[in-house]
Coordinates of N, CA and C in Angstrom, one line a residue:
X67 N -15.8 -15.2 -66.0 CA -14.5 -14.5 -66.0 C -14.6 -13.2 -66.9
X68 N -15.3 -13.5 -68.3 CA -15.1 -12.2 -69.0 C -16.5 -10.9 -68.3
X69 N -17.6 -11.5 -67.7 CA -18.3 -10.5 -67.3 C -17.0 -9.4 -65.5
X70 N -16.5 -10.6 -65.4 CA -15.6 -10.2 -64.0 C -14.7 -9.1 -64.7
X71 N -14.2 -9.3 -65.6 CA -12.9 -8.5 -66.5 C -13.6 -7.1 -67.1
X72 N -15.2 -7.4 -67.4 CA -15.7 -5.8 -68.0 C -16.3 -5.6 -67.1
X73 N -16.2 -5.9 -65.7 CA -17.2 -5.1 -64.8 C -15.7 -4.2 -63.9
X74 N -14.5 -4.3 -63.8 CA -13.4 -3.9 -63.7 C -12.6 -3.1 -64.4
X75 N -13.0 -3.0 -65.6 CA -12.7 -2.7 -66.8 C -13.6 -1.0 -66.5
X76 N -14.8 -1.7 -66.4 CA -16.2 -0.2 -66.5 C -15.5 0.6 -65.8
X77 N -15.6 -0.2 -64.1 CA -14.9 0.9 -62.8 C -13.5 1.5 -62.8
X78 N -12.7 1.1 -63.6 CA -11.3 1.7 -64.1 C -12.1 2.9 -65.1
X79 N -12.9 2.6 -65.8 CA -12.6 4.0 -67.0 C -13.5 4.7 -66.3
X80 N -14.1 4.2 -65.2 CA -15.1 5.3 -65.0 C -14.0 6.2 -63.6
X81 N -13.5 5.4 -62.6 CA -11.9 6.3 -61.8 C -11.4 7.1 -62.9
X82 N -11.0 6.7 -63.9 CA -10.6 7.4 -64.9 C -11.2 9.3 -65.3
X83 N -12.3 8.9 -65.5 CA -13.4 10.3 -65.5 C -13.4 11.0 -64.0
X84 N -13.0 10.5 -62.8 CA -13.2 11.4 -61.8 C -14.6 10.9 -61.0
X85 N -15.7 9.9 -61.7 CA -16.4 9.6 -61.0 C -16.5 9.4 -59.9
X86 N -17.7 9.1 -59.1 CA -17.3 9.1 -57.6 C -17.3 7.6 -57.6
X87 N -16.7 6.4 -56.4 CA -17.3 5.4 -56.0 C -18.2 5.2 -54.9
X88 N -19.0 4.3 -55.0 CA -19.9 4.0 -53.6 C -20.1 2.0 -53.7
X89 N -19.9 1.6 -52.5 CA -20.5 0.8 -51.6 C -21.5 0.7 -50.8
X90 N -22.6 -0.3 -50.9 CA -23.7 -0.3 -50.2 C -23.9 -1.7 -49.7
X91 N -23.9 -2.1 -48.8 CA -23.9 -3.2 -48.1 C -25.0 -3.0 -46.4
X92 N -24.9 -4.0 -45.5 CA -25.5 -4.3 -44.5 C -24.2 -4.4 -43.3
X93 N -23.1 -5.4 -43.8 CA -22.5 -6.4 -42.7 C -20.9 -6.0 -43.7
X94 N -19.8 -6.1 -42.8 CA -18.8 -6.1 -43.0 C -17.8 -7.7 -43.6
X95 N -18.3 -8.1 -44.5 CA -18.2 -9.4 -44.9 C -16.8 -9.5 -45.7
X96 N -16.7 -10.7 -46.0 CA -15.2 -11.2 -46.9 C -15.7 -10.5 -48.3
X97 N -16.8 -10.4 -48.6 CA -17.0 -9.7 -50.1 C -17.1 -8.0 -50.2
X98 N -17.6 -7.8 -49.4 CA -17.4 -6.0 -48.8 C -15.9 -5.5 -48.8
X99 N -15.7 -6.0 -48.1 CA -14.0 -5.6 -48.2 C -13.3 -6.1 -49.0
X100 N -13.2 -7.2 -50.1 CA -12.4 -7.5 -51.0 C -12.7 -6.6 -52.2
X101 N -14.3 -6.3 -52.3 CA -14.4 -5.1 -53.0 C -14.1 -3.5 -52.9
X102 N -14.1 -3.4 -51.3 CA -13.3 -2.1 -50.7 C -11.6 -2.2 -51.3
X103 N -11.3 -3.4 -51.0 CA -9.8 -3.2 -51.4 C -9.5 -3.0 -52.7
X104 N -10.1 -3.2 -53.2 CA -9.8 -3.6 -54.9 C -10.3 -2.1 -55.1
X105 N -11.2 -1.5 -55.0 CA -11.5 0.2 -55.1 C -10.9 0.7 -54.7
X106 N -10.2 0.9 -53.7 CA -8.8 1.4 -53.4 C -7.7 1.6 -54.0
X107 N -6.9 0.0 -54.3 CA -6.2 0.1 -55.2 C -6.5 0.8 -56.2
X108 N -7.3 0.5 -56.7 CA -7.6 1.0 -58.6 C -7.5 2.8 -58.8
X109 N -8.4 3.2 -58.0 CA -8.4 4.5 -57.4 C -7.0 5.4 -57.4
X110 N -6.5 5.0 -56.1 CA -5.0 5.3 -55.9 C -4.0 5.2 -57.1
X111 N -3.7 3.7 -57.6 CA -3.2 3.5 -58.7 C -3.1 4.7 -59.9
X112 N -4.6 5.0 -60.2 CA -4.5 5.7 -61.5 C -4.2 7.3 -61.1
X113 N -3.8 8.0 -59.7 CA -3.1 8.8 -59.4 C -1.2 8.7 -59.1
X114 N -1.2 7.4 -59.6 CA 0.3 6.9 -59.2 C 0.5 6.8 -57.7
X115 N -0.6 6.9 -56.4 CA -0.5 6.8 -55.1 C -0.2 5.4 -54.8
X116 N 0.0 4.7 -55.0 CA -0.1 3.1 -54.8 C 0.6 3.1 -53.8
X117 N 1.4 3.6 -53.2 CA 1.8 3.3 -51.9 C 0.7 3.8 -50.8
X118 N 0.4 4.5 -50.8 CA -0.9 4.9 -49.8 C -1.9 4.1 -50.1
X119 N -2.3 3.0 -50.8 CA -3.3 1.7 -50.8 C -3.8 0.9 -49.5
X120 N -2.3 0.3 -48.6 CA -2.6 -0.1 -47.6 C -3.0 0.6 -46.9
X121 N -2.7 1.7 -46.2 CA -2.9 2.9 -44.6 C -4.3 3.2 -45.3
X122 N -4.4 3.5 -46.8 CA -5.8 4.0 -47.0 C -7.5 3.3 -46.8
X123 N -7.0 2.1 -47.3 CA -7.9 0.9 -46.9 C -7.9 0.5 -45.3
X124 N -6.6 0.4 -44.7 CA -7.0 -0.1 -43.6 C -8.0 0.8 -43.1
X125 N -7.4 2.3 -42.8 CA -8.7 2.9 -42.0 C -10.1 3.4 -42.3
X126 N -10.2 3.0 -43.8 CA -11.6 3.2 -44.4 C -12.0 1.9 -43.5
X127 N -11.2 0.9 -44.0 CA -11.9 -0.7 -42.8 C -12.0 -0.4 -41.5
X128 N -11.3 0.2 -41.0 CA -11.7 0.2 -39.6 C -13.0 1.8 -39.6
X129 N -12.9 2.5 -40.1 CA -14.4 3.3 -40.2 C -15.6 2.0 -40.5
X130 N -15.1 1.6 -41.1 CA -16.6 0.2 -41.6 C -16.5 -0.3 -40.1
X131 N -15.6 -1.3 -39.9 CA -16.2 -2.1 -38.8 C -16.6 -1.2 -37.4
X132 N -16.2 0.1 -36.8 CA -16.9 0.8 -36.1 C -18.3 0.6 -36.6
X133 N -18.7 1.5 -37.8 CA -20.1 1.3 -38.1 C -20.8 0.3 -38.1
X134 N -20.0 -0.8 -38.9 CA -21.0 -2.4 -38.2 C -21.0 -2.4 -36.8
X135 N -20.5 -2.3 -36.1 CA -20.8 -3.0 -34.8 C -21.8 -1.7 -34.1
X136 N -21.5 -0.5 -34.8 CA -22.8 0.5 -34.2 C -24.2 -0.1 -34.7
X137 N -24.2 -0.7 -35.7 CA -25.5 -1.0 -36.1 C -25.7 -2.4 -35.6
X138 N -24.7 -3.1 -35.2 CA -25.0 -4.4 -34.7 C -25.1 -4.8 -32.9
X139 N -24.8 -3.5 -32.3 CA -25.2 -3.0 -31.2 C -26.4 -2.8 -31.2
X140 N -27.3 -1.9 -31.5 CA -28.7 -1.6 -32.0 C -29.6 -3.1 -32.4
X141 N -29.1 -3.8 -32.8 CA -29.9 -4.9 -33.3 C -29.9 -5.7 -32.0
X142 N -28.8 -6.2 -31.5 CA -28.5 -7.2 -30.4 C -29.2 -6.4 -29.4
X143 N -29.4 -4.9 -29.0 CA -29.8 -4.7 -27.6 C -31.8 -4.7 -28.0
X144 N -32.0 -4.6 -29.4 CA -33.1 -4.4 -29.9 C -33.9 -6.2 -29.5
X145 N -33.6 -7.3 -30.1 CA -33.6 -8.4 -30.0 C -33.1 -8.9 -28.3
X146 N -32.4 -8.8 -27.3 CA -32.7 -8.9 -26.1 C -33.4 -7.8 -25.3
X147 N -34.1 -7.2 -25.3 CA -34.7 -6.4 -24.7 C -34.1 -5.2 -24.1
X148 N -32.7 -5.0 -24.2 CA -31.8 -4.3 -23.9 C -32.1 -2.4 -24.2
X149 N -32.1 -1.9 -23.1 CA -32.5 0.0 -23.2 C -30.9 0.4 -23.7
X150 N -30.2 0.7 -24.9 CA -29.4 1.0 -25.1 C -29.2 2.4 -24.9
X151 N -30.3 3.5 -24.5 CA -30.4 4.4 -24.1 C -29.1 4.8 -22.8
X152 N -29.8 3.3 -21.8 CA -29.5 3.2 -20.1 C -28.2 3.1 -20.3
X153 N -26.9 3.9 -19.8 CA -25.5 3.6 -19.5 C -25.6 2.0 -19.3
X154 N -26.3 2.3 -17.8 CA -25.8 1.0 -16.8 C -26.4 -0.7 -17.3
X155 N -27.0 -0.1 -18.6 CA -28.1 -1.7 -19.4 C -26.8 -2.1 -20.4
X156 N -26.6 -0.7 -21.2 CA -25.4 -1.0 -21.8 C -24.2 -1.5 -21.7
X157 N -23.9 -1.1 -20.6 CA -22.3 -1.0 -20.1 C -22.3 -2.8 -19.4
X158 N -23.3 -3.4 -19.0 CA -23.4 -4.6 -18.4 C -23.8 -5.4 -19.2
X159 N -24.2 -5.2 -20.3 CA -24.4 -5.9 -21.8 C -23.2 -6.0 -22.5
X160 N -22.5 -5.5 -22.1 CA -20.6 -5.2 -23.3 C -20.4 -6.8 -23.1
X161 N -20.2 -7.7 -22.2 CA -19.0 -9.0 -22.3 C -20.6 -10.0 -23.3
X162 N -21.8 -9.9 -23.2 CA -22.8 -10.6 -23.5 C -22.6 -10.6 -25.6
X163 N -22.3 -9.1 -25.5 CA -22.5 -8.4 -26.8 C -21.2 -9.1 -27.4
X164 N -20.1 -9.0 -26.9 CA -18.9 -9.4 -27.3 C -19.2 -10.8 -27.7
X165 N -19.6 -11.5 -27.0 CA -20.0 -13.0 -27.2 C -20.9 -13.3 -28.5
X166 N -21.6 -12.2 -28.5 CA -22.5 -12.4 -29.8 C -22.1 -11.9 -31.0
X167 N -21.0 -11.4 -30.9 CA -20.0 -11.1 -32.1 C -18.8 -11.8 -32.4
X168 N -18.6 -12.6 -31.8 CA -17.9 -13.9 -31.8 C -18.5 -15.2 -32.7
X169 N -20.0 -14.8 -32.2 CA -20.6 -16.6 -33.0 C -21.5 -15.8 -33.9
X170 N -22.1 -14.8 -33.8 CA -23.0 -14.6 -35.4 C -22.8 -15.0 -36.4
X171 N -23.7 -15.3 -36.8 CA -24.0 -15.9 -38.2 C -24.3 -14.5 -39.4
X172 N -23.5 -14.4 -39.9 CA -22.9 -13.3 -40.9 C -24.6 -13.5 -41.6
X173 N -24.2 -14.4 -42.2 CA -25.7 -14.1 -43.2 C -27.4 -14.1 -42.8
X174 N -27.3 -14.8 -41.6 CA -28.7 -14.6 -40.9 C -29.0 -12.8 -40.3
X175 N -27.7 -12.6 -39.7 CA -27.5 -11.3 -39.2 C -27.5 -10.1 -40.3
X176 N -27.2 -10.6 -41.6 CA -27.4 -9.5 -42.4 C -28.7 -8.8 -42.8
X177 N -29.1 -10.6 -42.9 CA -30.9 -10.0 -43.5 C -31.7 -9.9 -42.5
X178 N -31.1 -9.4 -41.3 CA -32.0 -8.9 -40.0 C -31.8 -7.3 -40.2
X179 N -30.2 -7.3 -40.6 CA -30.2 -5.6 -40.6 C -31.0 -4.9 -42.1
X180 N -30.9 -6.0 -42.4 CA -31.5 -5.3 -44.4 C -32.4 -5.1 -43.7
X181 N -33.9 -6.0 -42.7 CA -35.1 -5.9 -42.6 C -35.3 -4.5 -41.4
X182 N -34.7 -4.4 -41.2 CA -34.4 -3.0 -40.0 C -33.8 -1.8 -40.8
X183 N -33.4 -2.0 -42.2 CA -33.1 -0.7 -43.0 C -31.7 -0.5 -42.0
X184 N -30.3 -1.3 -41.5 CA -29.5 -0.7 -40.6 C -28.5 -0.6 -41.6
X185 N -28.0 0.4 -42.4 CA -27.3 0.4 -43.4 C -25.5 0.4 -43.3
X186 N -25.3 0.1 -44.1 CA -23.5 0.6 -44.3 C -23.4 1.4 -45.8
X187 N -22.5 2.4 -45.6 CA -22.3 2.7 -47.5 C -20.9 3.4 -47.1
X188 N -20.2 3.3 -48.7 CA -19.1 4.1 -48.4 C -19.1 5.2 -49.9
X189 N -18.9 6.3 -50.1 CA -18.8 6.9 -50.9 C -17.0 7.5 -51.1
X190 N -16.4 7.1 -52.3 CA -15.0 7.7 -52.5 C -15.1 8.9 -53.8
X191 N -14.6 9.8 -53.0 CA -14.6 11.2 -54.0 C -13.0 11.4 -54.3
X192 N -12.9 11.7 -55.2 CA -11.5 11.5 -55.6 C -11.1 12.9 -56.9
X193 N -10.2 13.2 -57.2 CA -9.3 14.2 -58.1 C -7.7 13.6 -58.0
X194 N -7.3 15.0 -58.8 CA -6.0 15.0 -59.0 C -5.8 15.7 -57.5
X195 N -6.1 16.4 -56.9 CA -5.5 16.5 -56.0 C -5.4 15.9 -54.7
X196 N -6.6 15.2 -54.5 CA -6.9 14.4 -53.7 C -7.9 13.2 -53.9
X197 N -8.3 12.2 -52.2 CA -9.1 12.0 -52.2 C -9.9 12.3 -50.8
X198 N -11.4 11.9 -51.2 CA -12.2 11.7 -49.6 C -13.1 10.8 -49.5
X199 N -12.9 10.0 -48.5 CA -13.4 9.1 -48.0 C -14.7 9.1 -47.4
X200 N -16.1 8.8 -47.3 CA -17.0 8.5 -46.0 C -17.8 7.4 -46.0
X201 N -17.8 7.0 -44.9 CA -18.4 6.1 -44.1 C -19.5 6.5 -43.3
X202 N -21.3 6.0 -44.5 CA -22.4 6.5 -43.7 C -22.9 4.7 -42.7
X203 N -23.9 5.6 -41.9 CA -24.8 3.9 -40.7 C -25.4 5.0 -40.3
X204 N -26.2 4.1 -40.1 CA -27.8 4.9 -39.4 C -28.0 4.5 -38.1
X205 N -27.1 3.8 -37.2 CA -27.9 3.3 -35.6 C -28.2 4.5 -34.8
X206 N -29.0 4.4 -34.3 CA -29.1 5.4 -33.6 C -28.3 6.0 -32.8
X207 N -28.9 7.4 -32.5 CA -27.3 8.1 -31.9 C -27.8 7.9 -30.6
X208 N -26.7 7.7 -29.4 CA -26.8 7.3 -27.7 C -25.1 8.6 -27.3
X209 N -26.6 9.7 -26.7 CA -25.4 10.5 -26.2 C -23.9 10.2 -25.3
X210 N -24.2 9.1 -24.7 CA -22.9 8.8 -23.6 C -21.9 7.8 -24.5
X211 N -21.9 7.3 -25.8 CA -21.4 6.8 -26.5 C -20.7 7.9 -27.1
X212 N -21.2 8.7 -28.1 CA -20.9 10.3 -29.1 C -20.1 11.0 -27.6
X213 N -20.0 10.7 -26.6 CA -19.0 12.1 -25.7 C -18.1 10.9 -25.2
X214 N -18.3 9.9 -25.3 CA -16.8 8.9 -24.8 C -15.9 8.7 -26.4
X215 N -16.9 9.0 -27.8 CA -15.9 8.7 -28.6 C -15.5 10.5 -28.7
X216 N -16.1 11.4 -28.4 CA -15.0 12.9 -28.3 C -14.2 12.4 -27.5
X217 N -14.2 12.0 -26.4 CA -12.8 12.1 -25.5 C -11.9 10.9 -26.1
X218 N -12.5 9.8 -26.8 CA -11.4 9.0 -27.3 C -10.4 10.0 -28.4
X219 N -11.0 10.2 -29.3 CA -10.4 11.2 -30.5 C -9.6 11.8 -29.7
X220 N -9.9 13.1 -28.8 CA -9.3 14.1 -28.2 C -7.9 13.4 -28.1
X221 N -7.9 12.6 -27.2 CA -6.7 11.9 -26.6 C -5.9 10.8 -27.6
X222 N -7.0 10.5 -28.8 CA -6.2 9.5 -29.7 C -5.0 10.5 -30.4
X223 N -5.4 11.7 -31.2 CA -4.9 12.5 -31.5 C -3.3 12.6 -31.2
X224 N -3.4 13.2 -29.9 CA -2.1 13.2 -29.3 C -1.1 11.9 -28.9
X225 N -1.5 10.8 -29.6 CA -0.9 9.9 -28.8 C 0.5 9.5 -30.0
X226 N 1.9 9.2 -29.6 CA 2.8 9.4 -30.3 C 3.3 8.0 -30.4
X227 N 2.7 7.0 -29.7 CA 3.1 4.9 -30.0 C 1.7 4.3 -29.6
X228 N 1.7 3.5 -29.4 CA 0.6 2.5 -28.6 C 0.4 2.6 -27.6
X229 N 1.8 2.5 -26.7 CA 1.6 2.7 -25.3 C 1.1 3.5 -24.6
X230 N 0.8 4.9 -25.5 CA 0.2 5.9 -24.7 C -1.6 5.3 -24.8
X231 N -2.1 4.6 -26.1 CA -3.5 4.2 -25.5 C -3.9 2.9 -24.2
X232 N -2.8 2.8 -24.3 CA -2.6 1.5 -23.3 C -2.8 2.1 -21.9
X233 N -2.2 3.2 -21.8 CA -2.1 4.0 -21.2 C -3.2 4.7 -20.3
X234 N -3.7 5.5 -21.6 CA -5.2 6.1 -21.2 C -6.2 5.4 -20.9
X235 N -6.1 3.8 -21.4 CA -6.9 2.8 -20.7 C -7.0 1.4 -21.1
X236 N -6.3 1.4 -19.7 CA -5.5 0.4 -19.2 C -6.4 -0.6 -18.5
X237 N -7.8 -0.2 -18.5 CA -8.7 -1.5 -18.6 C -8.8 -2.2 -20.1
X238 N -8.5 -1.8 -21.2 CA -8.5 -2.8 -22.1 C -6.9 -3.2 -22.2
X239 N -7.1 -4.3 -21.9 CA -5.5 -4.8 -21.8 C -5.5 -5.6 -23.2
X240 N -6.6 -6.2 -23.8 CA -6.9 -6.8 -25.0 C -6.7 -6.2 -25.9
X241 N -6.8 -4.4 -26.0 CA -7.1 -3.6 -27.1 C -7.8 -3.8 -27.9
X242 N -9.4 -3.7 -27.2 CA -10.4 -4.1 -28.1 C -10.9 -2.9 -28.8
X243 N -10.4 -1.8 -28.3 CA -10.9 -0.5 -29.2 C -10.0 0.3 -29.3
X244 N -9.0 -0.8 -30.1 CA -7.8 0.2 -30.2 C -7.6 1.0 -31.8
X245 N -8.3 0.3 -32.3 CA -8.3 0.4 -34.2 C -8.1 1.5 -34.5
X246 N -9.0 2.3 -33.7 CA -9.3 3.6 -34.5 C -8.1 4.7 -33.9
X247 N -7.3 4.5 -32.7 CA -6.3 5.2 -32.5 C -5.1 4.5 -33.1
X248 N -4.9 3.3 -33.4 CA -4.1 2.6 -34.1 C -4.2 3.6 -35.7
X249 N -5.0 3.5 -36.2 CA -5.2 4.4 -37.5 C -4.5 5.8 -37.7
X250 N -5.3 6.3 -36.7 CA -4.6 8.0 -36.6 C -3.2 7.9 -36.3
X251 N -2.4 6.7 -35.6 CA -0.9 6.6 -35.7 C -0.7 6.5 -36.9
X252 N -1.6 5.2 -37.9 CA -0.4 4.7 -39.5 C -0.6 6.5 -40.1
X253 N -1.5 6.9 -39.8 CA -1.8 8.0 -41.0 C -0.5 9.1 -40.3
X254 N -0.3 9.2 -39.1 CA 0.8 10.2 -38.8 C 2.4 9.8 -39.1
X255 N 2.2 8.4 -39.2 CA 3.3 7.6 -39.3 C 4.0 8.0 -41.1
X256 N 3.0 7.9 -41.7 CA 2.7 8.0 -43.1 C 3.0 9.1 -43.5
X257 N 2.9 10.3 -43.0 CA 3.4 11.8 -43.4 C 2.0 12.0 -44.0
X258 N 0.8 11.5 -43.1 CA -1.2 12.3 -43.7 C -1.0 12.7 -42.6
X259 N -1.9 13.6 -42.0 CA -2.7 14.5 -41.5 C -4.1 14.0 -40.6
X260 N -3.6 13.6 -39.1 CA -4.4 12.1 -38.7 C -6.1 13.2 -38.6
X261 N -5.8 14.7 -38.2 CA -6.8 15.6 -37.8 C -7.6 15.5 -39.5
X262 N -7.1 14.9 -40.3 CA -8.2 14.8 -41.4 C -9.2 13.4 -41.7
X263 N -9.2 13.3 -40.4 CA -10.2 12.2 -40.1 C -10.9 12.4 -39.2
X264 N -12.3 12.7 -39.3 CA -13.7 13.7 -38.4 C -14.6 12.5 -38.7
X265 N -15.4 12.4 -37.3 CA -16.6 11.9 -37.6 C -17.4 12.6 -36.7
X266 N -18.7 12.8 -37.3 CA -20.0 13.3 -37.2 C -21.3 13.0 -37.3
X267 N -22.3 13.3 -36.9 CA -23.5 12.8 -36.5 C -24.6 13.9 -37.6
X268 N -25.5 13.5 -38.5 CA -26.1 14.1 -39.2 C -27.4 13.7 -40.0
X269 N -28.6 14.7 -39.6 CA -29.8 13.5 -39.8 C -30.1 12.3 -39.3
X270 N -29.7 11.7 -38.0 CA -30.0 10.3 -37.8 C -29.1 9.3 -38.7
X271 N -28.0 10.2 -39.4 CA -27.0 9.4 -40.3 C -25.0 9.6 -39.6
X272 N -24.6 8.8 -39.0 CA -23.3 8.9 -39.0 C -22.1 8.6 -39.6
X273 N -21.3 9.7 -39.9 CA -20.6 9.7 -41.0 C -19.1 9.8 -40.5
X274 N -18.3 9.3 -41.0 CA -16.8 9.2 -40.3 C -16.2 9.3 -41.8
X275 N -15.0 10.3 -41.9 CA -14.6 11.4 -43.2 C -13.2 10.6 -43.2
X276 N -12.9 10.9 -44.5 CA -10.9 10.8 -44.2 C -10.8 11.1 -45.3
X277 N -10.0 11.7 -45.8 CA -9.4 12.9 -46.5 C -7.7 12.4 -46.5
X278 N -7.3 12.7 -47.9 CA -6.2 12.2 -48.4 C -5.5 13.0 -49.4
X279 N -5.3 14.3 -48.7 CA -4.8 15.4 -50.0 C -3.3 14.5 -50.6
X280 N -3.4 15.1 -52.2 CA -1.9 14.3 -52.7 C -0.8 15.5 -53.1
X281 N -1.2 17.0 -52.5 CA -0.1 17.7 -52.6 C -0.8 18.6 -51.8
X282 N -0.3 19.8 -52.3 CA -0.5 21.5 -51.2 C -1.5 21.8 -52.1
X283 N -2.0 21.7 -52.9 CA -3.2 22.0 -54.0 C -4.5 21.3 -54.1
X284 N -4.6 20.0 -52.7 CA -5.5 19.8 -52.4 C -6.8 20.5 -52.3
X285 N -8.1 20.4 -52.7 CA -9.6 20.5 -52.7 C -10.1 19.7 -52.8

């Protein structure tokens, strides 16, 4: 308990100084994000933002679990012999893959991606005037994936309830990839700025940004 109380203690005075935070992990686990959330709070808190805690966390989480599942795509098509490259290998692999993200085994799957180097990290940059968020993963990049998530964005953007992603596609009746346009709603909903959320592709490293100015004097 008392090493739990000075290691919270540290990361408070060190938010305090303006420090940056970072996360480094493999897998999107119950301890990854209970430590994502708690860096959040603390973060926000010592700006007085504490209401922006939840919308802030949720969509840093939903940048994480995109990235897990890009890196856990890569592993599953790596491990069945799967050309992730091929549209038509991929696209016929989606209900198989789904299945195998249903029953993995969190901790055998982790230290497959440690042994494959398939990373997660998050880095929080923060001020008085703001913050910024990113979310790095290294799976490889697959061009017909990077131009279906431009046209997702394009169209998430504009969308003004749910029903309009329902809308634009209306083969996921489940809303299995609804997260990330679900997000750019809380953040518009919220009076943020949902176009301050970019993601990009850099060095073999993909990075998804979000940005949290706390006045007009944001930098």
């Amino acid at each position: 308990m008392d090493q739990e109380f000075k290691r919270w203690t540290r990361l408070l005075r060190a938010i305090e100084a303006g420090t940056k935070i970072e996360l480094d992990g493999y897998i999107l686990n119950d301890s990854f994000r209970s430590n994502l959330e708690k860096f959040v709070k603390l973060c926000l808190e010592n700006y007085n933002k504490n209401d922006l805690a939840p919308v802030v966390y949720s969509v840093i989480q939903e940048m994480l679990l995109r990235a897990t599942v890009s890196n856990l795509r890569e592993y599953f098509c790596q491990e069945n012999g799967i050309d992730f490259f091929d549209q038509n290998s991929f696209d016929s692999s989606e209900e198989q893959f789904r299945k195998f993200l249903n029953t993995l085994d969190l901790k055998a799957v982790r230290d497959s991606l440690k042994s494959k180097d398939l990373f997660l990290k998050v880095i929080i940059r923060h001020n008085h005037t703001g913050l910024a968020a990113e979310v790095f993963n290294n799976s490889k990049s697959i061009p017909f994936i990077e131009e279906r998530l431009r046209k997702y964005l394009a169209s998430a953007m504009e969308y003004k309830n749910l029903m309009d992603y329902y809308n634009s596609y209306p083969e996921d009746k489940e809303g299995k990839n609804l997260g990330l346009a679900f997000s750019i709603l809380m953040l518009r909903e919220t009076g943020l700025k949902p176009e301050l959320l970019r993601i990009s592709s850099r060095n073999d490293v993909h990075i998804s940004r979000l940005e949290i100015p706390f006045g007009e004097e944001y930098k």
